[in-house]
Coordinates of C-alpha atoms and ligand atoms in Angstrom, one line a residue:
Chain A
X554 CA 79.9 115.6 115.9
X555 CA 81.0 116.0 112.3
X556 CA 80.1 113.2 109.9
X557 CA 83.5 113.4 108.2
X558 CA 86.7 115.0 109.4
X559 CA 89.9 115.0 107.3
X560 CA 92.9 116.2 109.3
X561 CA 96.1 117.4 107.7
X562 CA 96.3 114.7 105.1
X563 CA 99.5 114.3 103.1
X564 CA 99.7 111.8 100.3
X565 CA 102.8 111.5 98.1
X566 CA 103.4 109.5 94.9
X567 CA 107.1 109.1 94.7
X568 CA 108.4 112.7 94.7
X569 CA 105.0 114.2 93.9
X570 CA 102.9 115.4 96.8
X571 CA 99.4 115.0 95.5
X572 CA 97.9 116.2 98.9
X573 CA 100.0 118.6 101.0
X574 CA 98.2 118.8 104.3
X575 CA 94.5 118.9 103.4
X576 CA 91.8 119.4 106.1
X577 CA 88.1 119.2 105.5
X578 CA 84.9 118.7 107.5
X579 CA 81.4 117.7 106.4
X580 CA 78.2 117.8 108.5
X581 CA 75.3 115.3 108.3
X582 CA 73.1 116.2 105.3
X583 CA 75.6 118.8 104.0
X584 CA 76.4 119.0 100.3
X585 CA 80.0 120.1 99.6
X586 CA 81.6 120.7 96.2
X587 CA 85.3 120.5 95.8
X588 CA 86.4 122.6 92.8
X589 CA 89.9 122.4 91.4
X590 CA 91.7 122.2 88.1
X591 CA 93.1 119.0 86.6
X592 CA 95.6 117.3 88.8
X593 CA 94.9 119.4 91.9
X594 CA 94.4 116.3 94.0
X595 CA 90.6 115.9 94.2
X596 CA 90.4 112.2 93.3
X597 CA 93.3 111.5 95.5
X598 CA 91.5 113.1 98.4
X599 CA 88.4 110.9 97.7
X600 CA 90.7 107.9 97.6
X601 CA 92.1 108.7 101.0
X602 CA 88.5 109.3 102.4
X603 CA 87.2 105.9 101.2
X604 CA 90.3 103.9 101.8
X605 CA 91.7 103.2 98.4
X606 CA 94.9 105.0 99.6
X607 CA 96.3 105.3 103.0
X608 CA 97.7 108.8 103.7
X609 CA 101.4 109.3 104.5
X610 CA 100.3 111.4 107.4
X611 CA 97.1 112.9 108.8
X612 CA 93.9 111.3 109.9
X613 CA 90.4 110.6 108.6
X614 CA 87.5 110.4 111.1
X615 CA 84.0 109.2 110.2
X616 CA 81.3 109.7 112.8
X617 CA 84.0 110.4 115.3
X618 CA 85.9 107.2 114.7
X619 CA 89.4 107.1 113.3
X620 CA 89.1 105.2 110.0
X621 CA 92.6 106.1 108.6
X622 CA 93.8 102.5 108.7
X623 CA 90.5 100.7 107.8
X624 CA 90.3 99.0 104.4
X625 CA 88.0 100.4 101.7
X626 CA 85.4 97.6 102.1
X627 CA 85.1 98.3 105.9
X628 CA 84.5 102.0 105.2
X629 CA 81.9 101.2 102.6
X630 CA 80.0 99.1 105.2
X631 CA 80.1 102.1 107.6
X632 CA 78.1 104.1 105.0
X633 CA 80.5 105.6 102.5
X634 CA 79.4 105.2 98.8
X635 CA 81.2 106.3 95.7
X636 CA 80.5 107.0 92.1
X637 CA 83.8 106.8 90.1
X638 CA 85.1 109.5 87.8
X639 CA 85.5 106.9 85.0
X640 CA 82.5 104.6 85.4
X641 CA 83.4 101.1 86.6
X642 CA 80.5 98.8 85.9
X643 CA 80.7 95.0 86.2
X644 CA 80.2 94.6 82.5
X645 CA 79.1 90.9 82.4
X646 CA 76.5 91.5 85.1
X647 CA 73.0 92.9 84.3
X648 CA 72.4 96.5 85.2
X649 CA 70.1 95.3 88.1
X650 CA 72.8 92.9 89.4
X651 CA 75.3 95.7 89.4
X652 CA 73.1 97.7 91.7
X653 CA 72.3 94.6 93.8
X654 CA 76.0 94.4 94.6
X655 CA 75.8 98.0 96.0
X656 CA 72.7 97.2 98.0
X657 CA 74.1 93.9 99.4
X658 CA 77.6 94.8 100.4
X659 CA 77.6 98.6 100.7
X660 CA 74.1 98.7 102.1
X661 CA 74.3 95.5 104.1
X662 CA 70.9 94.2 103.0
X663 CA 69.8 90.6 102.6
X664 CA 69.5 89.4 99.0
X665 CA 65.7 89.8 98.7
X666 CA 65.6 93.3 100.1
X667 CA 68.7 94.2 98.1
X668 CA 66.8 93.3 94.9
X669 CA 63.9 95.5 95.8
X670 CA 66.2 98.4 96.8
X671 CA 68.1 98.0 93.6
X672 CA 65.0 98.2 91.5
X673 CA 63.9 101.3 93.3
X674 CA 67.3 102.9 92.8
X675 CA 67.2 102.2 89.1
X676 CA 63.8 103.7 88.8
X677 CA 65.0 106.7 90.8
X678 CA 67.7 107.5 88.3
X679 CA 65.6 106.6 85.3
X680 CA 67.3 103.3 84.3
X681 CA 64.4 101.0 85.2
X682 CA 63.9 99.9 81.6
X683 CA 67.5 98.8 81.3
X684 CA 67.5 96.5 84.4
X685 CA 67.9 93.2 82.6
X686 CA 70.5 94.4 80.1
X687 CA 74.2 93.7 80.5
X688 CA 75.9 96.7 82.0
X689 CA 78.6 96.4 79.3
X690 CA 76.1 97.5 76.7
X691 CA 75.1 100.8 78.3
X692 CA 75.9 104.2 76.8
X693 CA 78.2 106.5 78.7
X694 CA 75.4 108.6 80.1
X695 CA 73.6 105.4 81.3
X696 CA 76.9 104.3 82.9
X697 CA 77.0 107.5 84.8
X698 CA 73.4 106.9 86.0
X699 CA 74.3 103.4 86.9
X700 CA 77.2 104.6 89.0
X701 CA 74.8 106.9 90.9
X702 CA 72.1 104.2 91.3
X703 CA 74.7 101.7 92.6
X704 CA 76.0 104.2 95.1
X705 CA 72.5 105.2 96.3
X706 CA 71.5 101.6 96.7
X707 CA 74.3 101.3 99.2
X708 CA 72.1 103.7 101.4
X709 CA 75.1 105.9 102.2
X710 CA 75.5 108.4 105.0
X711 CA 78.2 110.0 102.8
X712 CA 78.0 110.0 99.1
X713 CA 81.3 110.6 97.1
X714 CA 80.7 111.9 93.6
X715 CA 83.7 112.1 91.4
X716 CA 83.0 114.5 88.4
X717 CA 79.7 112.9 87.6
X718 CA 79.0 115.4 84.9
X719 CA 82.3 114.9 83.0
X720 CA 81.7 113.7 79.4
X721 CA 77.9 114.4 79.4
X722 CA 76.2 116.6 76.9
X723 CA 74.2 119.7 78.1
X724 CA 70.9 117.8 78.2
X725 CA 72.4 115.0 80.2
X726 CA 74.1 117.4 82.5
X727 CA 70.7 119.0 83.1
X728 CA 69.2 115.7 84.0
X729 CA 72.0 114.7 86.3
X730 CA 71.8 118.1 88.1
X731 CA 68.1 117.6 88.7
X732 CA 68.8 114.1 90.0
X733 CA 71.5 115.3 92.4
X734 CA 69.3 118.1 93.6
X735 CA 66.6 115.5 94.3
X736 CA 69.1 113.4 96.2
X737 CA 70.2 116.3 98.3
X738 CA 66.7 117.5 99.0
X739 CA 65.0 114.1 99.6
X740 CA 67.5 111.9 101.1
X741 CA 69.2 112.5 104.4
X742 CA 72.7 112.1 103.2
X743 CA 75.8 114.2 103.0
X744 CA 77.6 114.4 99.7
X745 CA 81.0 115.4 98.5
X746 CA 81.0 116.2 94.9
X747 CA 84.2 116.8 92.8
X748 CA 84.0 119.3 90.0
X749 CA 86.8 120.1 87.6
X750 CA 85.6 123.3 86.2
X751 CA 83.4 125.8 88.0
X752 CA 80.4 124.1 86.6
X753 CA 77.6 126.3 87.7
X754 CA 75.0 123.6 87.7
X755 CA 76.7 121.6 90.4
X756 CA 78.3 124.4 92.3
X757 CA 75.0 126.1 92.8
X758 CA 73.6 123.1 94.5
X759 CA 76.4 123.1 97.1
X760 CA 76.0 124.4 100.6
X761 CA 79.7 125.0 100.6
X762 CA 82.5 125.1 98.1
X763 CA 86.1 124.0 98.8
X764 CA 88.7 125.1 96.2
X765 CA 91.8 122.9 95.7
X766 CA 94.9 123.8 93.9
X767 CA 98.2 121.7 93.7
X768 CA 97.2 119.5 96.6
X769 CA 96.1 122.3 98.9
X770 CA 92.8 123.9 99.9
X771 CA 93.1 127.5 98.8
X772 CA 89.6 128.8 99.6
X773 CA 86.4 127.7 101.2
X774 CA 83.0 129.0 101.9
X775 CA 79.6 129.6 100.3
X776 CA 79.8 129.3 96.5
X777 CA 79.8 133.1 95.8
X778 CA 82.5 133.8 98.4
X779 CA 84.8 130.9 97.7
X780 CA 84.8 131.2 93.9
X781 CA 85.3 135.0 93.9
X782 CA 88.3 134.7 96.2
X783 CA 91.1 136.6 94.4
X784 CA 93.5 133.6 94.4
X785 CA 90.8 131.4 92.9
X786 CA 90.0 134.0 90.2
X787 CA 93.6 134.2 89.3
X788 CA 94.0 130.4 89.0
X789 CA 91.0 130.3 86.7
X790 CA 92.7 132.6 84.2
X791 CA 91.4 135.8 85.7
X792 CA 87.8 135.1 85.1
X793 CA 85.5 135.9 88.0
X794 CA 82.7 133.5 88.6
X795 CA 79.3 134.1 87.0
Chain B
X550 CA 68.6 79.4 87.2
X551 CA 67.6 75.8 86.9
X552 CA 70.3 73.2 87.7
X553 CA 68.2 70.2 86.3
X554 CA 70.3 69.6 83.2
X555 CA 73.7 69.1 84.9
X556 CA 72.1 67.1 87.7
X557 CA 70.3 64.9 85.3
X558 CA 73.5 64.1 83.4
X559 CA 75.3 63.1 86.6
X560 CA 72.4 61.0 87.8
X561 CA 72.3 59.2 84.4
X562 CA 76.0 58.4 84.7
X563 CA 75.4 57.0 88.3
X564 CA 72.6 54.8 86.9
X565 CA 74.8 53.7 84.0
X566 CA 77.8 52.7 86.2
X567 CA 75.5 50.8 88.6
X568 CA 73.6 49.0 85.8
X569 CA 76.6 48.2 83.7
X570 CA 79.7 47.5 85.9
X571 CA 81.7 46.7 82.8
X572 CA 81.4 50.4 81.7
X573 CA 82.4 51.6 85.2
X574 CA 86.0 52.2 84.2
X575 CA 85.1 54.4 81.2
X576 CA 82.5 56.3 83.2
X577 CA 85.0 56.9 85.9
X578 CA 87.5 58.4 83.4
X579 CA 85.0 60.7 81.9
X580 CA 83.5 61.6 85.3
X581 CA 87.0 62.3 86.8
X582 CA 87.5 65.1 84.2
X583 CA 84.0 66.4 84.6
X584 CA 84.4 66.7 88.4
X585 CA 87.9 68.0 88.2
X586 CA 86.7 70.7 85.8
X587 CA 83.9 71.5 88.2
X588 CA 86.2 71.7 91.2
X589 CA 88.6 74.0 89.2
X590 CA 85.7 76.1 88.1
X591 CA 84.6 76.8 91.7
X592 CA 87.9 78.7 92.3
X593 CA 89.4 79.6 88.9
X594 CA 86.1 80.1 87.0
X595 CA 84.3 82.0 89.8
X596 CA 87.2 84.2 91.0
X597 CA 89.3 84.6 87.9
X598 CA 92.4 83.5 89.8
X599 CA 94.5 80.5 88.6
X600 CA 96.0 78.0 91.0
X601 CA 98.7 75.6 89.8
X602 CA 98.6 73.7 93.0
X603 CA 95.6 71.4 92.3
X604 CA 97.8 68.3 92.2
X605 CA 98.7 69.0 95.8
X606 CA 95.0 69.0 96.7
X607 CA 94.4 65.8 94.8
X608 CA 97.5 64.3 96.5
X609 CA 96.2 65.4 100.0
X610 CA 93.0 63.5 99.3
X611 CA 94.9 60.5 98.0
X612 CA 97.3 60.4 101.0
X613 CA 94.5 61.2 103.5
X614 CA 92.6 58.0 102.7
X615 CA 95.8 56.1 101.9
X616 CA 97.4 56.8 105.2
X617 CA 94.3 55.8 107.2
X618 CA 94.0 52.5 105.3
X619 CA 97.7 51.8 105.6
X620 CA 98.3 52.7 109.2
X621 CA 95.0 52.3 111.0
X622 CA 93.7 48.9 110.0
X623 CA 92.1 48.5 113.4
X624 CA 89.5 51.0 112.3
X625 CA 88.1 48.4 109.8
X626 CA 85.4 49.7 107.5
X627 CA 85.6 53.1 109.3
X628 CA 88.9 53.7 107.5
X629 CA 86.8 54.8 104.5
X630 CA 84.8 57.7 106.1
X631 CA 87.7 58.7 108.4
X632 CA 90.2 58.6 105.5
X633 CA 87.9 60.7 103.2
X634 CA 87.5 63.2 106.0
X635 CA 91.3 63.3 106.7
X636 CA 91.9 63.9 102.9
X637 CA 89.4 66.8 102.8
X638 CA 90.9 68.2 106.0
X639 CA 94.5 68.0 104.7
X640 CA 93.5 69.7 101.4
X641 CA 91.3 72.3 103.1
X642 CA 94.0 73.1 105.7
X643 CA 96.6 73.5 102.9
X644 CA 94.2 75.7 101.0
X645 CA 93.5 77.8 104.1
X646 CA 97.2 78.2 104.9
X647 CA 98.3 79.0 101.3
X648 CA 95.2 81.1 100.6
X649 CA 95.5 83.2 103.8
X650 CA 98.9 84.3 102.7
X651 CA 98.9 84.2 98.9
X652 CA 95.3 85.3 98.1
X653 CA 96.3 88.8 99.1
X654 CA 98.4 88.8 95.9
X655 CA 97.0 89.8 92.6
X656 CA 96.0 87.1 90.2
X657 CA 99.3 86.7 88.3
X658 CA 101.4 86.7 91.4
X659 CA 99.1 84.3 93.1
X660 CA 99.3 81.9 90.2
X661 CA 103.1 82.0 90.4
X662 CA 103.1 81.5 94.1
X663 CA 101.1 78.3 93.8
X664 CA 103.5 76.7 91.3
X665 CA 105.9 75.8 94.1
X666 CA 103.3 74.0 96.3
X667 CA 103.3 70.7 94.4
X668 CA 107.0 70.3 94.3
X669 CA 107.5 71.4 97.9
X670 CA 105.1 68.9 99.2
X671 CA 106.3 66.1 97.0
X672 CA 109.9 66.8 98.0
X673 CA 108.9 66.8 101.6
X674 CA 107.2 63.4 101.4
X675 CA 109.9 61.8 99.3
X676 CA 112.8 63.5 101.0
X677 CA 111.7 63.0 104.6
X678 CA 110.4 59.5 103.7
X679 CA 107.0 60.1 105.3
X680 CA 103.9 58.2 104.3
X681 CA 105.9 55.6 102.4
X682 CA 108.3 58.1 100.9
X683 CA 109.3 57.4 97.3
X684 CA 107.9 53.9 97.4
X685 CA 104.4 55.1 98.1
X686 CA 101.6 53.3 99.8
X687 CA 100.4 49.9 98.4
X688 CA 97.0 49.2 99.9
X689 CA 95.5 46.1 98.4
X690 CA 96.2 43.8 101.3
X691 CA 95.0 46.2 103.9
X692 CA 91.8 46.9 102.0
X693 CA 91.0 43.2 101.8
X694 CA 91.5 43.0 105.6
X695 CA 89.5 46.1 106.4
X696 CA 86.6 45.8 104.0
X697 CA 86.5 42.1 103.2
X698 CA 87.2 40.8 99.7
X699 CA 83.9 41.6 98.0
X700 CA 83.4 45.1 99.3
X701 CA 87.1 45.9 98.6
X702 CA 86.6 44.8 95.0
X703 CA 83.4 46.8 94.8
X704 CA 85.0 49.9 96.2
X705 CA 87.9 49.8 93.7
X706 CA 85.5 49.5 90.7
X707 CA 81.9 50.7 90.9
X708 CA 82.4 52.3 94.4
X709 CA 85.2 54.6 93.3
X710 CA 83.2 55.6 90.1
X711 CA 80.2 56.5 92.2
X712 CA 82.4 58.5 94.6
X713 CA 83.8 60.4 91.6
X714 CA 80.3 61.1 90.3
X715 CA 79.0 62.1 93.8
X716 CA 81.9 64.5 94.1
X717 CA 81.1 66.0 90.7
X718 CA 77.4 66.3 91.7
X719 CA 78.3 68.0 95.0
X720 CA 80.5 70.4 93.1
X721 CA 77.7 71.2 90.7
X722 CA 75.4 71.8 93.7
X723 CA 78.0 74.0 95.3
X724 CA 78.6 76.0 92.1
X725 CA 74.9 76.5 91.8
X726 CA 74.4 77.5 95.4
X727 CA 77.4 79.9 95.3
X728 CA 76.0 81.5 92.2
X729 CA 72.5 82.1 93.5
X730 CA 73.5 83.6 96.8
X731 CA 75.3 86.7 98.1
X732 CA 78.7 85.2 97.7
X733 CA 78.0 84.7 94.0
X734 CA 77.5 88.4 93.5
X735 CA 80.7 89.1 95.5
X736 CA 82.7 86.6 93.4
X737 CA 81.4 87.9 90.1
X738 CA 82.2 91.5 91.2
X739 CA 85.7 90.4 92.3
X740 CA 86.3 88.6 89.0
X741 CA 85.3 91.7 86.9
X742 CA 86.9 94.5 88.9
X743 CA 88.4 93.7 92.3
X744 CA 89.2 97.3 93.2
X745 CA 85.7 98.5 92.4
X746 CA 84.3 95.5 94.4
X747 CA 86.3 96.6 97.4
X748 CA 85.0 100.1 97.3
X749 CA 81.5 98.6 97.2
X750 CA 82.0 96.9 100.6
X751 CA 83.3 93.5 99.4
X752 CA 86.2 91.9 101.2
X753 CA 87.9 90.1 98.3
X754 CA 90.2 88.0 100.5
X755 CA 87.3 86.4 102.4
X756 CA 85.3 85.3 99.4
X757 CA 88.3 84.1 97.4
X758 CA 89.4 82.0 100.4
X759 CA 85.9 80.4 100.7
X760 CA 86.0 79.4 97.0
X761 CA 89.6 78.2 97.3
X762 CA 88.9 75.9 100.3
X763 CA 85.7 74.5 98.7
X764 CA 87.5 73.8 95.5
X765 CA 90.4 72.1 97.3
X766 CA 87.9 69.9 99.2
X767 CA 86.3 68.6 96.0
X768 CA 89.8 68.0 94.5
X769 CA 90.7 66.0 97.5
X770 CA 87.7 63.7 97.2
X771 CA 88.7 63.0 93.6
X772 CA 92.2 62.1 94.8
X773 CA 90.8 59.7 97.4
X774 CA 88.5 58.1 94.8
X775 CA 91.1 57.8 92.0
X776 CA 94.1 56.6 93.9
X777 CA 93.7 54.7 97.1
X778 CA 90.2 53.4 96.2
X779 CA 90.3 52.7 92.5
X780 CA 94.1 52.1 92.0
X781 CA 94.6 50.7 95.6
X782 CA 97.9 52.6 95.7
X783 CA 99.3 56.0 96.2
X784 CA 102.6 57.0 94.6
X785 CA 104.1 60.5 94.8
X786 CA 104.9 60.5 91.0
X787 CA 101.3 59.8 90.0
X788 CA 99.5 62.0 92.5
X789 CA 101.7 65.1 92.2
X790 CA 101.2 65.7 88.5
X791 CA 100.9 69.2 87.1
X792 CA 98.8 67.7 84.3
X793 CA 95.7 67.8 86.5
X794 CA 95.5 71.6 86.5
X795 CA 95.9 71.6 82.7
X796 CA 93.1 69.0 82.3
X797 CA 90.9 70.9 84.7
X798 CA 91.5 74.2 82.9
X799 CA 90.8 72.5 79.5
X800 CA 87.5 71.0 80.7
X801 CA 86.4 74.3 82.3
X802 CA 87.3 76.5 79.3
X803 CA 85.9 74.1 76.8
X804 CA 82.5 74.1 78.6
X805 CA 82.5 77.6 79.9
X806 CA 84.3 79.2 82.8
X807 CA 82.1 80.5 85.6
X808 CA 79.0 78.5 84.6
X809 CA 77.3 75.6 86.4
X810 CA 76.8 73.4 83.3
X811 CA 80.1 74.2 81.5
X812 CA 82.4 71.7 83.2
X813 CA 79.8 68.9 82.8
X814 CA 79.6 69.4 79.0
X815 CA 83.4 70.1 78.8
X816 CA 84.1 66.9 80.7
X817 CA 81.9 64.8 78.5
X818 CA 83.7 66.0 75.4
X819 CA 87.2 66.2 76.8
X820 CA 88.1 62.5 76.8
X821 CA 86.8 61.7 73.3
X822 CA 88.5 64.9 71.9
X823 CA 91.8 63.9 73.4
X824 CA 91.5 60.3 72.0
X825 CA 90.7 61.7 68.6
X826 CA 93.4 64.3 68.5
X827 CA 95.8 61.7 70.0
X828 CA 95.2 59.4 67.0
X829 CA 95.9 62.1 64.5
X830 CA 98.9 63.4 66.3
X831 CA 100.3 60.4 68.1
X832 CA 103.7 61.9 68.6
X833 CA 102.3 65.0 70.2
X834 CA 100.1 63.6 72.9
X835 CA 101.5 65.9 75.5
X836 CA 100.7 68.9 73.4
X837 CA 97.1 68.1 72.9
X838 CA 95.7 69.6 76.1
X839 CA 97.6 72.9 76.0
X840 CA 96.7 73.3 72.3
X841 CA 93.1 72.6 73.1
X842 CA 93.0 75.2 75.9
X843 CA 94.7 77.7 73.6
X844 CA 92.3 77.1 70.7
X845 CA 89.2 77.4 72.9
X846 CA 90.4 80.5 74.7
X847 CA 91.1 82.2 71.3
X848 CA 88.1 81.0 69.4
X849 CA 85.4 80.9 72.0
X850 CA 86.6 82.5 75.2
X851 CA 83.3 81.9 76.9
X852 CA 83.3 78.2 76.1
X853 CA 80.4 76.1 74.7
X854 CA 77.9 77.0 77.5
X855 CA 79.0 80.6 77.7
X856 CA 78.6 81.1 74.0
X857 CA 75.2 79.4 74.1
X858 CA 74.0 81.5 77.0
X859 CA 74.9 84.6 75.1
X860 CA 72.9 83.6 72.1
X861 CA 69.6 82.1 73.5
X862 CA 66.6 83.8 74.9
X863 CA 66.5 84.5 78.7
X864 CA 64.0 81.7 79.1
X865 CA 66.3 79.0 77.7
X866 CA 69.3 80.6 79.5
X867 CA 67.6 79.7 82.8
X868 CA 68.0 76.1 81.9
X869 CA 71.7 76.2 81.1
X870 CA 73.1 78.0 84.2
Ligands
ATP1188 N1 98.2 106.3 91.6 C1 99.0 107.4 91.3 N2 100.3 107.2 91.0 C2 101.0 108.3 90.8 N3 100.6 109.6 90.7 C3 99.3 109.8 90.9 C4 98.4 108.7 91.2 N4 97.1 109.2 91.4 C5 97.2 110.5 91.2 N5 98.5 110.9 90.9 C6 99.0 112.3 90.7 O1 98.5 113.1 91.7 C7 98.1 114.3 91.3 C8 96.7 114.6 91.7 O2 95.8 113.7 90.9 P1 94.3 113.5 91.1 O3 93.8 112.4 90.3 O4 94.0 113.5 92.6 O5 93.8 114.9 90.5 P2 92.3 115.4 90.2 O6 92.1 116.7 90.9 O7 91.3 114.4 90.5 O8 92.4 115.7 88.7 P3 91.5 115.2 87.4 O9 90.8 116.4 87.0 O10 92.6 114.8 86.5 O11 90.7 114.1 87.8 C9 98.3 114.3 89.8 O12 99.5 115.0 89.5 C10 98.4 112.9 89.4 O13 99.2 112.7 88.3
MG1189 MG1 90.0 113.2 89.4

């Protein structure tokens, strides 16, 4: 059984069809990258998967169960965690407490265990020293790491990463790439990572790449194959990948 | 977090009102605002939602006890616990009904939806002539019958003051317990980013409803203490007053929204501040509270305790939760 199955999802905003019949499958432990230019519908797809939006038609199945009508919080409890494209910390809480929220409600742990797991998650991403600071005081790079720690503390089966490299400098991208590689290798979780540009660092980690354009999936396969697809090359201004 | 300071303040006031009955009235006035601020804080401070329907909760408390004293004299002394329970049940039921529907709305829409509750209930009582209608419930005679003269007099003076203080103390304990448990994390997350909270597995409607019902129950106890017990009467015009939410907000913001100690400090200061400002601006009494809220929100949005907490070391912060 597939961990996640998206079937023919359509999502319209007024006249604009942000998703025009998108289908997608993810296996347990699989790392999939969705590549697509600005406005191609990547974030919208994520929102349909984790319940922020209900699709106009189509279905979403998680572990074989139809979750299309479930609210976002119920899906989180089933094991779907998310790191936002624009970090959304709870600014007046400490960094630790932010992660405790993930462990408590996303991860379903009791308070004491949640605090332990939150500390571990902060150490894992390298934010241990900042645990007692207010989240509102973090730098952008630290906020990205906090998003990841919070999502990991939810002990997800499926991790949704929305352009977690955007806005980082090369050194920080390198660090984040190593982290995500560790997550993929060490933890038994599937991940769906959104990438705006064909950022090599992330794409190379992926077992499979899905290319989106104007609300549709236009190519899919191992990184080399999908990204060298003639239509994909054309969309990216004629530049072949690599 | 250590709740000793707010608890100690409440216990001192209990001791004061028992030791010096002549001060009971003053203590009751101050304590009423402290406890009201605390009750308002449990919902407004912890969730970030505003409810303009507090007068309705206070009224349910007042009528709950008032109705039992007025219509069930055969219960004797039992009218007191039964009436208090009825008041809490009426307010809690109202909060459940309103909350289940309206708490799905976003904060601004929720606030607007609650404005109508006071008027609707008041019109119902006056219009349909239930529970004494527009002439209210006058309870002195029944209270003498049910409690005996001495106990009735005690209840309407020191007794009601102690009930107000006990309500405030319970609200302090509730705030503290909410803050230090799972639900405290959920409420803080909802207050800061409700959509992100949802994505993290929090069902906002559930936690907002818990805070709303708790807050309504404490407001009801205050209504029971201040009207049937202390004033020995319940009139629609005095219990359904929008002023209560303004007072509650003023106390909460002055002391610090979302804190445990804030409403205690805010309440202690509120009555003297109003008296002082009232002397300088005698013609503008009605403006004092809104102006005070405005000034605090603009100058020190975190309130006295909130600003203090942001400035002191984590060790001291423990002591002013
Ligand atoms: N809430 C919304 N209301 C209206 N239109 C929306 C909404 N969310 C997304 N859209 C539109 O849907 C289309 C797809 O947006 P989406 O955010 O999914 O793209 P994306 O691939 O994530 O791009 P980006 O690189 O900008 O993050 C865009 O045209 C966008 O303007
Ligand atoms: Mg996006």
